[in-house]
PDB file of N, CA, C and O in Angstrom:
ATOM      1  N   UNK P   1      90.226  39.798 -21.118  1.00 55.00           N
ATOM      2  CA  UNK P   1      89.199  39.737 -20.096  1.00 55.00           C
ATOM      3  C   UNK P   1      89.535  38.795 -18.953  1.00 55.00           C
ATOM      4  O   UNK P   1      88.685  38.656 -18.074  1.00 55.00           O
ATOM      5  N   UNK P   2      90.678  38.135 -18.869  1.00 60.00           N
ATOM      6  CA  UNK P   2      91.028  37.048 -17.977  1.00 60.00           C
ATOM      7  C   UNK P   2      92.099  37.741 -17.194  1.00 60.00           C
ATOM      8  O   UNK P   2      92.775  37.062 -16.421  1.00 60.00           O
ATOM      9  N   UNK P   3      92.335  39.095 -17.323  1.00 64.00           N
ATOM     10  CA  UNK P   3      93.148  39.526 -16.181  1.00 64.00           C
ATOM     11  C   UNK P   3      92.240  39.492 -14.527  1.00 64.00           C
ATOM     12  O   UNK P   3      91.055  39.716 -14.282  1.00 64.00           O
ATOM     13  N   UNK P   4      93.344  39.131 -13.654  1.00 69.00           N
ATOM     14  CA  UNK P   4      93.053  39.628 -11.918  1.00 69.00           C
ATOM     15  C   UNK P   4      92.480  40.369 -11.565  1.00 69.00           C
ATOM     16  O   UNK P   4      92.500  41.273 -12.400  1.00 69.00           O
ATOM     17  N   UNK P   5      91.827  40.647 -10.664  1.00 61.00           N
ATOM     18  CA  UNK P   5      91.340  42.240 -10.014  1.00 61.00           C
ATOM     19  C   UNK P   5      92.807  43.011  -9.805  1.00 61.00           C
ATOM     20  O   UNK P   5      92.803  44.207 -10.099  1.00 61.00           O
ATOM     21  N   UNK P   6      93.918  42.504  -9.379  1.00 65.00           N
ATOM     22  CA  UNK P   6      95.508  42.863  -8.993  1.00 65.00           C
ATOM     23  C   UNK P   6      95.577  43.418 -10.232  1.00 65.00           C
ATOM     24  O   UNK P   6      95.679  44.633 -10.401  1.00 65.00           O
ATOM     25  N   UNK P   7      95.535  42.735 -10.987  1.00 76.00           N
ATOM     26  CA  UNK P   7      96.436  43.841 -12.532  1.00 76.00           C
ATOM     27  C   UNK P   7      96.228  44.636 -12.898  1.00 76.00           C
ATOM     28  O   UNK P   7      96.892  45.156 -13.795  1.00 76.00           O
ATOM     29  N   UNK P   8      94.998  45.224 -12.285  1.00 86.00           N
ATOM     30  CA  UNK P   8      94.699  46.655 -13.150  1.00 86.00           C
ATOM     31  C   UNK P   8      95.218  47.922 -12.313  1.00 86.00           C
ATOM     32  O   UNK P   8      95.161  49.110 -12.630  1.00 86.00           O
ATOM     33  N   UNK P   9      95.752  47.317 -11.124  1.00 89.00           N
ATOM     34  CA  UNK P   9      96.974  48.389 -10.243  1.00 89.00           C
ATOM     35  C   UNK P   9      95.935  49.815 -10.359  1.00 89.00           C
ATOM     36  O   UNK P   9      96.191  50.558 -11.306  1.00 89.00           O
ATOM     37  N   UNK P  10      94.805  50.209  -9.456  1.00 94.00           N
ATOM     38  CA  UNK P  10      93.976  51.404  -9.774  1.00 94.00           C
ATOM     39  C   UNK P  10      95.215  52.376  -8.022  1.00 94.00           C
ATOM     40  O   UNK P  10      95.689  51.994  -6.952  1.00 94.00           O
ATOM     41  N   UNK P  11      95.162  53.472  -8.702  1.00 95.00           N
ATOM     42  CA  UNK P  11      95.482  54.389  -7.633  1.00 95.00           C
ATOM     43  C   UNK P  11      94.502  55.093  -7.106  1.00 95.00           C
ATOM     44  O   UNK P  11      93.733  55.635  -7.900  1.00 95.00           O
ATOM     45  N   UNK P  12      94.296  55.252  -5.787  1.00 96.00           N
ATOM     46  CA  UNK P  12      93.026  55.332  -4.830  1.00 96.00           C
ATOM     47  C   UNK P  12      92.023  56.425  -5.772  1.00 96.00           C
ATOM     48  O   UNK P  12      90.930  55.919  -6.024  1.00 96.00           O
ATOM     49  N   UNK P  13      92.160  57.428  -6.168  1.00 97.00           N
ATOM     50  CA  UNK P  13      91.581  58.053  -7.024  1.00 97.00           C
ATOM     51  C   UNK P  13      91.032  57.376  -8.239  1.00 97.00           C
ATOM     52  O   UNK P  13      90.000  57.814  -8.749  1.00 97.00           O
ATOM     53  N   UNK P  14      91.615  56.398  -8.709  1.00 96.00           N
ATOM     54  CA  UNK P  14      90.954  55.650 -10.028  1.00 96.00           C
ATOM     55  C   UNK P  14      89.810  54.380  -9.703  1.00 96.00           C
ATOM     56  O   UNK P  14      89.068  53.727 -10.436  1.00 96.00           O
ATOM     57  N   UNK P  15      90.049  54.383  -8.335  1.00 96.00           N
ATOM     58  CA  UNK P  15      89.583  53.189  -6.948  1.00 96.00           C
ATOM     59  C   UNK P  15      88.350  53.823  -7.009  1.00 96.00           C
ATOM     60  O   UNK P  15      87.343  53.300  -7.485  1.00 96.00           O
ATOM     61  N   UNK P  16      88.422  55.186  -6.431  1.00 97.00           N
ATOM     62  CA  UNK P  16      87.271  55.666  -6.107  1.00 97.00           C
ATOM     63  C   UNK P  16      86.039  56.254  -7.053  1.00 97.00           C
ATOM     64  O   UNK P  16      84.860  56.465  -6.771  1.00 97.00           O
ATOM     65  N   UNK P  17      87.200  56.539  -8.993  1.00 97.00           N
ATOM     66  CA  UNK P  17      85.686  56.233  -9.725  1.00 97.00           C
ATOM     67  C   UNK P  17      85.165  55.085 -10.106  1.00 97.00           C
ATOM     68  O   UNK P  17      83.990  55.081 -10.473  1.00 97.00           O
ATOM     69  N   UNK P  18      85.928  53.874 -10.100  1.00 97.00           N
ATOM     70  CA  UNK P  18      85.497  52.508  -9.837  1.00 97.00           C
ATOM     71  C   UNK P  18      84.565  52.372  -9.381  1.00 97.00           C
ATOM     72  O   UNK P  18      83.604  52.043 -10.076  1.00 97.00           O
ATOM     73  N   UNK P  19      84.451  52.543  -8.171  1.00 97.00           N
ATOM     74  CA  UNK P  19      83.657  52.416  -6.959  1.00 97.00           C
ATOM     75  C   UNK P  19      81.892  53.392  -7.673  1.00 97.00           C
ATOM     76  O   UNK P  19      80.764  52.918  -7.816  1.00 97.00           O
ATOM     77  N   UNK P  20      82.356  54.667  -7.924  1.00 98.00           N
ATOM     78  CA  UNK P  20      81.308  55.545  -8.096  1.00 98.00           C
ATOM     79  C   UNK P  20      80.832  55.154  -9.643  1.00 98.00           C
ATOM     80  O   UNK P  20      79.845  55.840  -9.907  1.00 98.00           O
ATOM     81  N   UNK P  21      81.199  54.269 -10.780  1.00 98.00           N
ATOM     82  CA  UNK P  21      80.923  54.287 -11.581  1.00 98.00           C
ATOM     83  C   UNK P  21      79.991  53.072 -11.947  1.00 98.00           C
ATOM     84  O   UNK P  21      79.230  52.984 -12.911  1.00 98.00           O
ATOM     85  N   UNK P  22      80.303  51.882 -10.651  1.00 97.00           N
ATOM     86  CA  UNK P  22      80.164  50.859 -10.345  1.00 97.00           C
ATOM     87  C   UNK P  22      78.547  50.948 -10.019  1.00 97.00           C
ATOM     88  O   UNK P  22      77.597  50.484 -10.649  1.00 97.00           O
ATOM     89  N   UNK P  23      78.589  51.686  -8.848  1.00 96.00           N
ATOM     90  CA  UNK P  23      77.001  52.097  -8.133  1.00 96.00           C
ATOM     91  C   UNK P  23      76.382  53.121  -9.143  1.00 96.00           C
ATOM     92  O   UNK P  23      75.214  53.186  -8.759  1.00 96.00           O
ATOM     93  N   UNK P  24      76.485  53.788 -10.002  1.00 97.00           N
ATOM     94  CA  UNK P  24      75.805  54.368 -10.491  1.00 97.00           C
ATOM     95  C   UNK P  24      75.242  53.624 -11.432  1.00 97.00           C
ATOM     96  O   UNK P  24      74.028  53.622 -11.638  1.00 97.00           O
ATOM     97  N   UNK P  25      75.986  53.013 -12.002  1.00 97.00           N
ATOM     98  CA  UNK P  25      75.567  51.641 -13.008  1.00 97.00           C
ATOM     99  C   UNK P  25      74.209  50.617 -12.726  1.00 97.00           C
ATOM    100  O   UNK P  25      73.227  50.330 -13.411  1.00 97.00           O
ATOM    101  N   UNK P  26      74.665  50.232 -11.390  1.00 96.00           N
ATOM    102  CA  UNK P  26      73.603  49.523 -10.666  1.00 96.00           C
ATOM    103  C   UNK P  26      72.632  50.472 -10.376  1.00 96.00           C
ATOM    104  O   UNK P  26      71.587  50.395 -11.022  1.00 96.00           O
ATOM    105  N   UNK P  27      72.750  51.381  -9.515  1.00 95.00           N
ATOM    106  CA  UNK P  27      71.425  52.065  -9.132  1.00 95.00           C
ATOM    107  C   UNK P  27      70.745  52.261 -10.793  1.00 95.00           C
ATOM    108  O   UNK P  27      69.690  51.660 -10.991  1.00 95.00           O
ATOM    109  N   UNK P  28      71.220  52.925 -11.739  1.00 96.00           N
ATOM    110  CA  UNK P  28      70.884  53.632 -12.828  1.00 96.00           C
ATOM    111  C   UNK P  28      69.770  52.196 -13.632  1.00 96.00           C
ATOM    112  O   UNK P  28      68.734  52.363 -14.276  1.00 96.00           O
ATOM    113  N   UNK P  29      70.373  51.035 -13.332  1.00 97.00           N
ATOM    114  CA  UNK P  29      69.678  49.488 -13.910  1.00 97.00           C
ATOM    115  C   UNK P  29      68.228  49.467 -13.108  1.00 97.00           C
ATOM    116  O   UNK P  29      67.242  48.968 -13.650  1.00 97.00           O
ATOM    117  N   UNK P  30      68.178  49.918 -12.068  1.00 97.00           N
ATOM    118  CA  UNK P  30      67.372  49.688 -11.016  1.00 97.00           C
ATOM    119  C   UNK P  30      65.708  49.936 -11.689  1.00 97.00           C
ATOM    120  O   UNK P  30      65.625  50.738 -12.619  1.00 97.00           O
ATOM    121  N   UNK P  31      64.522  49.296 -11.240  1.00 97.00           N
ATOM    122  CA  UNK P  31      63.660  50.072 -11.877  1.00 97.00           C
ATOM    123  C   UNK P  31      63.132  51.117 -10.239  1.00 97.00           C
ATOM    124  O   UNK P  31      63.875  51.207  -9.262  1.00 97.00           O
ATOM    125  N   UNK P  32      61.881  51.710 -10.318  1.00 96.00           N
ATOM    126  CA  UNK P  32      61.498  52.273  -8.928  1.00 96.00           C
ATOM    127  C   UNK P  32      61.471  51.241  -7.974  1.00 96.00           C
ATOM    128  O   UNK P  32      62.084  51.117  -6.913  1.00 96.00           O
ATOM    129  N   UNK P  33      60.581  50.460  -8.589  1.00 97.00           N
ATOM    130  CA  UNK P  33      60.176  49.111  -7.303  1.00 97.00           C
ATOM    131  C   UNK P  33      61.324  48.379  -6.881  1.00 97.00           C
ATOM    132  O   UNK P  33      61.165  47.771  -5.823  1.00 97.00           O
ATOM    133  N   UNK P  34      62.646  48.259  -7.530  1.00 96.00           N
ATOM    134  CA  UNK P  34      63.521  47.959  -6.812  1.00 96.00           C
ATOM    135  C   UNK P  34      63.952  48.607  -6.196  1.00 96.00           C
ATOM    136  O   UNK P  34      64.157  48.178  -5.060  1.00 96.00           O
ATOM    137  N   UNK P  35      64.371  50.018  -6.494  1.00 95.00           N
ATOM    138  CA  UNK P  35      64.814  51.147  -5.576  1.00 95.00           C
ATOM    139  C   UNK P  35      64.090  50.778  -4.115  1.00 95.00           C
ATOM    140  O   UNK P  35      64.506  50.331  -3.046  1.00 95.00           O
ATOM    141  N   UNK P  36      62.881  51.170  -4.592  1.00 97.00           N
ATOM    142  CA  UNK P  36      61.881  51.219  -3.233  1.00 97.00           C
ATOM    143  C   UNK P  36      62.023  49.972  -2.195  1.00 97.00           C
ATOM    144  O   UNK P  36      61.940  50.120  -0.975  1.00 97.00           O
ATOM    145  N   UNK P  37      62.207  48.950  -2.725  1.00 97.00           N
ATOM    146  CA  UNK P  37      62.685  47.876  -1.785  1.00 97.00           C
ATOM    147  C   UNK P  37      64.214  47.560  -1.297  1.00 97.00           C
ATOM    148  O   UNK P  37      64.412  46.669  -0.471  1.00 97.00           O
ATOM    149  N   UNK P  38      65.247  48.302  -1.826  1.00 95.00           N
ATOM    150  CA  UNK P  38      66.476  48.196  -1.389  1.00 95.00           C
ATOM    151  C   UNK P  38      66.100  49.060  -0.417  1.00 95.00           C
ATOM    152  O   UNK P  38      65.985  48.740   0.766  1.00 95.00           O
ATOM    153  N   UNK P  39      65.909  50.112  -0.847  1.00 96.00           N
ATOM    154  CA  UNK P  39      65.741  51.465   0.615  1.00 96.00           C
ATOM    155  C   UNK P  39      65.060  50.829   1.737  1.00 96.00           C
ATOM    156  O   UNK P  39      65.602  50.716   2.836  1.00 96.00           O
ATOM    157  N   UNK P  40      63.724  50.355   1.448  1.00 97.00           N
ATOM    158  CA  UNK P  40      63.282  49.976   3.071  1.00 97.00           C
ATOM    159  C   UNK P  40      63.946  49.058   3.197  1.00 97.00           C
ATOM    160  O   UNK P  40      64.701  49.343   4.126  1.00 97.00           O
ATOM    161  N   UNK P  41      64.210  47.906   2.781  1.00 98.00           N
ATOM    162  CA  UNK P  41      65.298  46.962   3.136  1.00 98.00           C
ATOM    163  C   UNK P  41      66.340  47.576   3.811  1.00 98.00           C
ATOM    164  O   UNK P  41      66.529  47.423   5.017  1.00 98.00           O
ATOM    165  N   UNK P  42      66.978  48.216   3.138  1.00 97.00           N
ATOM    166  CA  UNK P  42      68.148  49.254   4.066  1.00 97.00           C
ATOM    167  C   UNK P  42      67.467  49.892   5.695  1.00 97.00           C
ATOM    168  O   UNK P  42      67.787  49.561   6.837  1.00 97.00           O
ATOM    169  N   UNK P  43      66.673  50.672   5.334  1.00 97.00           N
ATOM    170  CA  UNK P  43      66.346  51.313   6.362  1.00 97.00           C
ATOM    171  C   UNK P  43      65.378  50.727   7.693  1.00 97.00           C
ATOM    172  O   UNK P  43      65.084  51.330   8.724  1.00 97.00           O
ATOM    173  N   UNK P  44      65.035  49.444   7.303  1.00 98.00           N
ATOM    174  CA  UNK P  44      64.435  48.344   7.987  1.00 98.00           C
ATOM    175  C   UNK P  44      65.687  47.818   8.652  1.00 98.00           C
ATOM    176  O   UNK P  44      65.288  47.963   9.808  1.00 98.00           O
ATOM    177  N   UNK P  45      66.887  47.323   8.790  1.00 98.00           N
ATOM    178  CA  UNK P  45      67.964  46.572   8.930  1.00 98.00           C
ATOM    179  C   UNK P  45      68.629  47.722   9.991  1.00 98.00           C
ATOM    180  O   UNK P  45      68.852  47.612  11.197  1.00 98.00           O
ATOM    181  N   UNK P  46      68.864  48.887   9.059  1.00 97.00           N
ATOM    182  CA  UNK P  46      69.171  50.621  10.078  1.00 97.00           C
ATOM    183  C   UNK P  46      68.561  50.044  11.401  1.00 97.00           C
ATOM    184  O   UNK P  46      69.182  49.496  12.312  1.00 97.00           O
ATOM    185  N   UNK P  47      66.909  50.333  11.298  1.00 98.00           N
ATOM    186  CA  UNK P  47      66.509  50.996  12.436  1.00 98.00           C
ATOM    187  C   UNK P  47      66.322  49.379  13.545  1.00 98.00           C
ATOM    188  O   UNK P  47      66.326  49.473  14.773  1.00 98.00           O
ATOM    189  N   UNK P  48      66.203  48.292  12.966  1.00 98.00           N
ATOM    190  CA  UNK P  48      66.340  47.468  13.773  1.00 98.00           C
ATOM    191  C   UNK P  48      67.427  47.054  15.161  1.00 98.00           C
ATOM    192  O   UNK P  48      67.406  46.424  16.218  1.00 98.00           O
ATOM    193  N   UNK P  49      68.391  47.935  14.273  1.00 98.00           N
ATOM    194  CA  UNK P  49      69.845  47.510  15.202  1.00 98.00           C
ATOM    195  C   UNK P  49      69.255  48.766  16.151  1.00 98.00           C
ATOM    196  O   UNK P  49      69.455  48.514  17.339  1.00 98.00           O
ATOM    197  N   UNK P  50      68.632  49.954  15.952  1.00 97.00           N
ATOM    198  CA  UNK P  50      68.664  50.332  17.005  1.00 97.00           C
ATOM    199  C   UNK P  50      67.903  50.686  18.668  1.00 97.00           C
ATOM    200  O   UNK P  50      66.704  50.490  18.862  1.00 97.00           O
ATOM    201  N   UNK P  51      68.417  50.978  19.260  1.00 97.00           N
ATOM    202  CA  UNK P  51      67.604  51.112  20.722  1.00 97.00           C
ATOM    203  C   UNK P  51      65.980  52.021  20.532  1.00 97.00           C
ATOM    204  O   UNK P  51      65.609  52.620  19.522  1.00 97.00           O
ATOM    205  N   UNK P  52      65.239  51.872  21.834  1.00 97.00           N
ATOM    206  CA  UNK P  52      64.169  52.729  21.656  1.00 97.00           C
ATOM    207  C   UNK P  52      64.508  53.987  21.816  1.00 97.00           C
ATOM    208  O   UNK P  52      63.850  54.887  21.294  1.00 97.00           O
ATOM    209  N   UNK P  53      65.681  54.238  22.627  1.00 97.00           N
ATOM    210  CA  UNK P  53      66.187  55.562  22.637  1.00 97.00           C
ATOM    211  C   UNK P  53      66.585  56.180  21.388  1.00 97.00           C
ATOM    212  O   UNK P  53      66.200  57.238  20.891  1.00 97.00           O
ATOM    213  N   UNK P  54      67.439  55.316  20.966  1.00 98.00           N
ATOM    214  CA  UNK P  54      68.395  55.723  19.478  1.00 98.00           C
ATOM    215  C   UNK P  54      67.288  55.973  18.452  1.00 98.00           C
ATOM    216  O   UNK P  54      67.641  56.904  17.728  1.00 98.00           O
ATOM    217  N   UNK P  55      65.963  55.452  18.077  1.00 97.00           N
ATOM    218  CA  UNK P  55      65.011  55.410  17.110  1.00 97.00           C
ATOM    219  C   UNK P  55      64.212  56.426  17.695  1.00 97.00           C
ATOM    220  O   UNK P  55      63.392  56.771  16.844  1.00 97.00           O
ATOM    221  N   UNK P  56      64.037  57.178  18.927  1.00 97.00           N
ATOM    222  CA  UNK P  56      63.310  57.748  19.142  1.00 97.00           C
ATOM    223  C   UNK P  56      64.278  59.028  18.766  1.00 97.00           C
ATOM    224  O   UNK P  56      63.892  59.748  17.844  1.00 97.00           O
ATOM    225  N   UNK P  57      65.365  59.311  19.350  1.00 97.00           N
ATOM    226  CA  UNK P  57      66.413  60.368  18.583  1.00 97.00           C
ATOM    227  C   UNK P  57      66.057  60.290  16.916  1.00 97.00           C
ATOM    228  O   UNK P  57      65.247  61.020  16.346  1.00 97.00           O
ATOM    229  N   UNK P  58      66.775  59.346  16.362  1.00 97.00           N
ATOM    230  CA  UNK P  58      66.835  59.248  14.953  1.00 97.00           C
ATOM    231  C   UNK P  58      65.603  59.958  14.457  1.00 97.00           C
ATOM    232  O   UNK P  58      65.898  60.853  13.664  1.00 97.00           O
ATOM    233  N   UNK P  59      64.320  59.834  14.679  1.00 97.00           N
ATOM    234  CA  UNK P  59      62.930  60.388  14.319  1.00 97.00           C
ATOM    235  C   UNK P  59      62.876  61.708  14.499  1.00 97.00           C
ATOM    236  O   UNK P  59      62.718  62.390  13.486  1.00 97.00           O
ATOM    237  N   UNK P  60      62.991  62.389  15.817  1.00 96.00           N
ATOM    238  CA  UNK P  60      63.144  63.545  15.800  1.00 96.00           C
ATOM    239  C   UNK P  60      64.049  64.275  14.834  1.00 96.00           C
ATOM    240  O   UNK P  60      63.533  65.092  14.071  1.00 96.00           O
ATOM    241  N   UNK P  61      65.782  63.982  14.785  1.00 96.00           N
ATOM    242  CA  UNK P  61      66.349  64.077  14.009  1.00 96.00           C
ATOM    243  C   UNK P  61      66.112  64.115  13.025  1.00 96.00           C
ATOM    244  O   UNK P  61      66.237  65.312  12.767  1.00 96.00           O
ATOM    245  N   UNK P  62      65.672  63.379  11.703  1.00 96.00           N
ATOM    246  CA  UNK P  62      64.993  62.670  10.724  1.00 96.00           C
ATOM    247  C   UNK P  62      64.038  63.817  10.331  1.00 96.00           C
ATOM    248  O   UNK P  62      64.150  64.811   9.612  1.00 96.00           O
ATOM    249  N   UNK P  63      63.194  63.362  10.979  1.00 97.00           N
ATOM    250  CA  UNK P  63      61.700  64.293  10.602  1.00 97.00           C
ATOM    251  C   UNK P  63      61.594  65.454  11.493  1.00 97.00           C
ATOM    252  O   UNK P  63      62.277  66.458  11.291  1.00 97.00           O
ATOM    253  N   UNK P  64      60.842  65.371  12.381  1.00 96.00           N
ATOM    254  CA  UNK P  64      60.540  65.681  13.927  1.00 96.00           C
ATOM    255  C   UNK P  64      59.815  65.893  15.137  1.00 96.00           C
ATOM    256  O   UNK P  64      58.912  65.069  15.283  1.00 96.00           O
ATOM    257  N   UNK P  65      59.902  66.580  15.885  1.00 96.00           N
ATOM    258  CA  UNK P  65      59.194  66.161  16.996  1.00 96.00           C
ATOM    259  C   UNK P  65      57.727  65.958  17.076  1.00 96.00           C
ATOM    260  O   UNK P  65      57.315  65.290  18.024  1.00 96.00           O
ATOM    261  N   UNK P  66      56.912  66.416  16.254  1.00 97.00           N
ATOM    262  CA  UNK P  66      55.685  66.749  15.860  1.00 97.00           C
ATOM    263  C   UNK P  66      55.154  65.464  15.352  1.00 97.00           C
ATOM    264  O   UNK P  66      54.082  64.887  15.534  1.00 97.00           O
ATOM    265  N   UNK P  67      56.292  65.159  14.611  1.00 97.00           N
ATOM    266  CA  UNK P  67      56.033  63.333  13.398  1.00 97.00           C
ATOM    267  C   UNK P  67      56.034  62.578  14.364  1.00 97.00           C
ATOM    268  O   UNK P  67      55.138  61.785  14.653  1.00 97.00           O
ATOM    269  N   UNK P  68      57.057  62.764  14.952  1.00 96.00           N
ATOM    270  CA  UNK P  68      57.114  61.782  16.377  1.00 96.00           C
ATOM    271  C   UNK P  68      56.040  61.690  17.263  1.00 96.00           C
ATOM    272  O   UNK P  68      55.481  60.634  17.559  1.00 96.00           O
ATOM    273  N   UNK P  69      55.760  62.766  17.675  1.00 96.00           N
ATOM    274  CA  UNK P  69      54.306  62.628  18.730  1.00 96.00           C
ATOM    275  C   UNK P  69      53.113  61.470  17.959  1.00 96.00           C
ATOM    276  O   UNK P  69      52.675  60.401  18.384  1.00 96.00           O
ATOM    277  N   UNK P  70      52.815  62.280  16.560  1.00 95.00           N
ATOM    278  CA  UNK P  70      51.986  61.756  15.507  1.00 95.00           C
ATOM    279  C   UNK P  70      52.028  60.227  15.916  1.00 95.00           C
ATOM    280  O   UNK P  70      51.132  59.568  16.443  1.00 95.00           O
ATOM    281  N   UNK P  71      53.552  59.754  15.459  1.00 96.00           N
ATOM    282  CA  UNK P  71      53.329  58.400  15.417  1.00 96.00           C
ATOM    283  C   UNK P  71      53.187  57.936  16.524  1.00 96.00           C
ATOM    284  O   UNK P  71      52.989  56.725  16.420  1.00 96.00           O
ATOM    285  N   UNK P  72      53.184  58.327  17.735  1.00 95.00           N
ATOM    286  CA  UNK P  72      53.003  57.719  18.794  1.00 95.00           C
ATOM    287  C   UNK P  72      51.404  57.614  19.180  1.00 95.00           C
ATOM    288  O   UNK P  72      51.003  56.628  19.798  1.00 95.00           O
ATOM    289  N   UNK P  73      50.562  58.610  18.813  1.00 94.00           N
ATOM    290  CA  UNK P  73      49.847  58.972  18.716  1.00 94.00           C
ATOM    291  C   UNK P  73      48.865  57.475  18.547  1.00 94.00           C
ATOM    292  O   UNK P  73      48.071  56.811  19.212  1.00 94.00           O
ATOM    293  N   UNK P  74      49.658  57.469  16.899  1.00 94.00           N
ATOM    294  CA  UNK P  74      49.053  56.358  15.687  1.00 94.00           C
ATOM    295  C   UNK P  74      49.045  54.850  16.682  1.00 94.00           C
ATOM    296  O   UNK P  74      48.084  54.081  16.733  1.00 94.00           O
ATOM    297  N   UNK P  75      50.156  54.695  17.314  1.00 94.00           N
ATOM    298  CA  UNK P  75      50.593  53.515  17.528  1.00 94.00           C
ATOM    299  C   UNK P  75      49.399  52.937  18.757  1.00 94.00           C
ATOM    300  O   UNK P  75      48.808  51.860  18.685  1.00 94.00           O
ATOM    301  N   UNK P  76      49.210  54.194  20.110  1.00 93.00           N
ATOM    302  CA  UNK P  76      48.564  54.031  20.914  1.00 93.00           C
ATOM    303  C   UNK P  76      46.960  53.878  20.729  1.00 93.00           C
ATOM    304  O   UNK P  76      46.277  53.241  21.530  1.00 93.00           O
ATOM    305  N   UNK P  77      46.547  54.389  19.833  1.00 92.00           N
ATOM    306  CA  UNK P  77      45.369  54.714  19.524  1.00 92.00           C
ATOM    307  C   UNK P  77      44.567  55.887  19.729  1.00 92.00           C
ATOM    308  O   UNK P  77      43.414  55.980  20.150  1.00 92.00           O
ATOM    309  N   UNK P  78      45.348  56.729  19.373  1.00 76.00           N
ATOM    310  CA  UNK P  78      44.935  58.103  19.849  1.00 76.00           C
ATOM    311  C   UNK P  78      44.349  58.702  18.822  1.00 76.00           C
ATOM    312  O   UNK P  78      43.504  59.578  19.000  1.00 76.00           O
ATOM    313  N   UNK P  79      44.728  58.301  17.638  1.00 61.00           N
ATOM    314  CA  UNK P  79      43.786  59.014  16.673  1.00 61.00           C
ATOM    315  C   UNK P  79      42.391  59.101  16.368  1.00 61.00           C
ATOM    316  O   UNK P  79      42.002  59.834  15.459  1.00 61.00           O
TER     317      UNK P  79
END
């Protein structure tokens, strides 16, 4: 158990179920409520970096144009 990360010499294919066996592990530990808070965490951090343009794309994209109006809707007080 005291070998290197170096010694186990993985070839990119053995890298890459590493990698996939690694995250499945973790996600699979996860309960919902953590799930649910990595994701908005994630997707909170996403949409911050981006512009009003880029978030207003992304939404349409995403969902769409309809959701989009909606929330604008929500935001202004139109409902």
């Amino acid at each position: 158990m005291n070998q290197r990360a170096t010694e186990y010499t993985l070839n990119k294919e053995q890298f890459e179920q590493l990698k996939t066996m690694y995250v499945d592990t973790i996600v699979d530990s996860m309960s919902s409520k953590d799930l649910y808070a990595y994701v908005y965490d994630d997707m909170t951090d996403f949409v911050n970096k981006l512009t009003e343009h880029d978030l207003i794309e992304e939404v349409k994209y995403t969902l769409d144009d309809e959701m989009l109006e909606e929330f604008v809707k929500q935001i202004k007080g139109k409902l």
